[in-house]
Amino acid sequence: NTADIPFRFHLRVPSDGPGLKREFEVVPATGTILPHGKQKIQVDFIPLSTRSYHLNLVMDIESVGEEMATVEIRGQSIVPDVTVSSTELHFGDCFLRYPYKKVIELVNHSDLPAKFELLPQDEISRCVATYEVDFPEGTIEAFQQRVI
């Protein structure tokens, strides 16, 4: 703020998705900058699809106007190459109500970390068998594997 008075600001990415589908988080999104003061801003990018991004971060100043300043945001989201160690689990003959364990490993073949989340088991498949995992979500570092 180069002025002799404070001002309240609001930061936003106008073309970001509505509600829960937002891909950008701005911290802080609102605040006051004192006369001749500064404010560090952090922009977190959590892409929801694979594509190129060319957007603007805009600053609205209360009682002055909208989009008083802009910062260009460019990016490219990609998907790391992750595979499952086994696509089938063979248990052979099993006793009723006795738990059996098998290991599944996720392998990250790329030079980027990969986030994963296992969806809850649906009711229909629970009629056949149930499963539990030690790590239903997490991160696999570049060129690493993770037992779930």
Tab-separated table of C-alpha atoms in Angstrom:
chain	number	residue	atom	x	y	z
A	1	ASN	CA	0.000	0.000	0.000
A	2	THR	CA	1.700	3.194	-1.138
A	3	ALA	CA	-1.110	5.390	0.241
A	4	ASP	CA	-1.275	7.233	3.570
A	5	ILE	CA	-4.514	5.467	4.521
A	6	PRO	CA	-5.352	1.781	5.077
A	7	PHE	CA	-7.607	-0.154	2.710
A	8	ARG	CA	-9.604	-3.409	2.864
A	9	PHE	CA	-9.057	-5.857	0.035
A	10	HIS	CA	-10.725	-8.977	-1.329
A	11	LEU	CA	-8.792	-11.405	-3.542
A	12	ARG	CA	-10.452	-13.853	-5.915
A	13	VAL	CA	-9.997	-15.883	-9.084
A	14	PRO	CA	-13.146	-14.962	-11.072
A	15	SER	CA	-13.145	-17.930	-13.448
A	16	ASP	CA	-12.502	-20.517	-10.713
A	17	GLY	CA	-15.298	-23.049	-10.160
A	18	PRO	CA	-18.297	-22.314	-7.924
A	19	GLY	CA	-18.699	-23.649	-4.364
A	20	LEU	CA	-16.853	-26.874	-3.600
A	21	LYS	CA	-15.317	-27.166	-7.076
A	22	ARG	CA	-12.706	-24.448	-6.527
A	23	GLU	CA	-9.177	-25.170	-7.729
A	24	PHE	CA	-7.497	-22.120	-6.177
A	25	GLU	CA	-7.322	-21.141	-2.524
A	26	VAL	CA	-6.067	-17.645	-1.699
A	27	VAL	CA	-4.764	-17.012	1.827
A	28	PRO	CA	-5.673	-14.499	3.084
A	29	ALA	CA	-8.580	-13.850	0.735
A	30	THR	CA	-9.558	-10.668	2.576
A	31	GLY	CA	-7.798	-8.274	4.899
A	32	THR	CA	-6.596	-4.771	5.584
A	33	ILE	CA	-3.283	-3.306	4.467
A	34	LEU	CA	-2.030	-0.486	6.648
A	35	PRO	CA	-0.581	2.734	5.183
A	36	HIS	CA	2.711	1.944	3.398
A	37	GLY	CA	2.247	-1.686	4.459
A	38	LYS	CA	2.617	-5.003	2.706
A	39	GLN	CA	0.748	-8.319	2.752
A	40	LYS	CA	2.107	-11.708	1.668
A	41	ILE	CA	-0.433	-13.747	-0.256
A	42	GLN	CA	-0.347	-17.505	-0.800
A	43	VAL	CA	-2.169	-19.125	-3.711
A	44	ASP	CA	-2.699	-22.895	-3.450
A	45	PHE	CA	-3.530	-24.716	-6.656
A	46	ILE	CA	-5.423	-28.021	-6.440
A	47	PRO	CA	-6.327	-28.978	-10.029
A	48	LEU	CA	-9.418	-31.102	-10.628
A	49	SER	CA	-8.655	-31.998	-14.239
A	50	THR	CA	-5.760	-32.323	-16.645
A	51	ARG	CA	-5.510	-29.118	-18.645
A	52	SER	CA	-3.723	-25.803	-19.185
A	53	TYR	CA	-4.661	-22.899	-16.928
A	54	HIS	CA	-4.566	-19.221	-17.871
A	55	LEU	CA	-6.456	-17.181	-15.271
A	56	ASN	CA	-6.174	-14.005	-13.216
A	57	LEU	CA	-6.071	-13.357	-9.496
A	58	VAL	CA	-7.879	-10.056	-8.967
A	59	MET	CA	-7.989	-7.622	-6.057
A	60	ASP	CA	-11.114	-5.690	-5.196
A	61	ILE	CA	-10.723	-2.705	-2.853
A	62	GLU	CA	-13.690	-1.904	-0.623
A	63	SER	CA	-15.403	1.406	-1.402
A	64	VAL	CA	-13.025	1.976	-4.345
A	65	GLY	CA	-13.656	-0.608	-7.054
A	66	GLU	CA	-13.436	-4.135	-8.393
A	67	GLU	CA	-10.436	-5.660	-10.134
A	68	MET	CA	-8.141	-2.808	-9.093
A	69	ALA	CA	-5.113	-5.046	-9.595
A	70	THR	CA	-4.539	-8.401	-11.320
A	71	VAL	CA	-1.890	-11.106	-11.244
A	72	GLU	CA	-1.764	-13.593	-14.087
A	73	ILE	CA	-1.910	-17.291	-13.131
A	74	ARG	CA	-0.604	-19.867	-15.595
A	75	GLY	CA	-0.200	-23.560	-15.065
A	76	GLN	CA	-0.422	-27.026	-16.513
A	77	SER	CA	-1.886	-29.880	-14.504
A	78	ILE	CA	-0.704	-33.382	-15.244
A	79	VAL	CA	-1.396	-36.811	-13.803
A	80	PRO	CA	1.455	-38.893	-12.382
A	81	ASP	CA	1.774	-42.442	-13.737
A	82	VAL	CA	0.616	-44.720	-10.884
A	83	THR	CA	-0.066	-48.444	-11.165
A	84	VAL	CA	-1.378	-51.128	-8.824
A	85	SER	CA	0.971	-54.036	-8.117
A	86	SER	CA	-1.827	-56.606	-8.558
A	87	THR	CA	-5.123	-56.270	-10.365
A	88	GLU	CA	-6.463	-59.490	-8.782
A	89	LEU	CA	-6.182	-60.991	-5.309
A	90	HIS	CA	-6.391	-64.794	-5.129
A	91	PHE	CA	-7.253	-66.164	-1.684
A	92	GLY	CA	-7.979	-69.760	-2.608
A	93	ASP	CA	-10.193	-71.764	-0.220
A	94	CYS	CA	-11.245	-69.679	2.791
A	95	PHE	CA	-12.967	-70.425	6.105
A	96	LEU	CA	-16.108	-68.431	6.933
A	97	ARG	CA	-15.675	-65.432	9.247
A	98	TYR	CA	-11.896	-65.833	9.344
A	99	PRO	CA	-9.893	-62.791	8.153
A	100	TYR	CA	-7.343	-63.156	5.358
A	101	LYS	CA	-4.772	-60.539	4.394
A	102	LYS	CA	-3.187	-59.642	1.093
A	103	VAL	CA	-0.908	-56.724	0.273
A	104	ILE	CA	-1.629	-54.224	-2.477
A	105	GLU	CA	1.033	-51.755	-3.476
A	106	LEU	CA	0.640	-48.531	-5.429
A	107	VAL	CA	3.701	-47.668	-7.547
A	108	ASN	CA	4.461	-44.123	-8.697
A	109	HIS	CA	6.490	-44.281	-11.938
A	110	SER	CA	6.731	-40.511	-12.395
A	111	ASP	CA	9.022	-37.763	-11.117
A	112	LEU	CA	6.104	-36.050	-9.309
A	113	PRO	CA	4.422	-36.952	-6.026
A	114	ALA	CA	0.976	-38.523	-6.429
A	115	LYS	CA	-1.989	-38.200	-4.087
A	116	PHE	CA	-4.416	-41.095	-3.756
A	117	GLU	CA	-7.752	-41.738	-2.073
A	118	LEU	CA	-9.573	-45.069	-1.935
A	119	LEU	CA	-13.328	-44.794	-2.183
A	120	PRO	CA	-15.474	-46.478	0.477
A	121	GLN	CA	-16.702	-49.954	-0.355
A	122	ASP	CA	-20.217	-50.017	-1.804
A	123	GLU	CA	-23.048	-51.975	-0.162
A	124	ILE	CA	-23.487	-54.448	-3.037
A	125	SER	CA	-19.875	-55.664	-2.885
A	126	ARG	CA	-20.125	-56.091	0.904
A	127	CYS	CA	-22.466	-59.046	0.265
A	128	VAL	CA	-19.518	-60.960	-1.221
A	129	ALA	CA	-16.652	-59.761	1.004
A	130	THR	CA	-15.474	-56.770	2.993
A	131	TYR	CA	-12.085	-55.145	2.991
A	132	GLU	CA	-10.102	-52.765	5.150
A	133	VAL	CA	-7.011	-50.781	4.266
A	134	ASP	CA	-4.382	-49.289	6.562
A	135	PHE	CA	-3.994	-46.142	4.457
A	136	PRO	CA	-7.181	-45.091	2.601
A	137	GLU	CA	-5.531	-41.862	1.421
A	138	GLY	CA	-2.077	-40.365	1.213
A	139	THR	CA	0.821	-39.377	-0.988
A	140	ILE	CA	3.292	-41.492	-2.932
A	141	GLU	CA	6.566	-39.688	-3.497
A	142	ALA	CA	8.232	-39.654	-6.922
A	143	PHE	CA	9.508	-43.058	-8.058
A	144	GLN	CA	8.323	-44.666	-4.801
A	145	GLN	CA	5.714	-47.243	-3.827
A	146	ARG	CA	3.199	-47.395	-1.015
A	147	VAL	CA	1.567	-50.429	0.592
A	148	ILE	CA	-2.078	-49.711	1.301
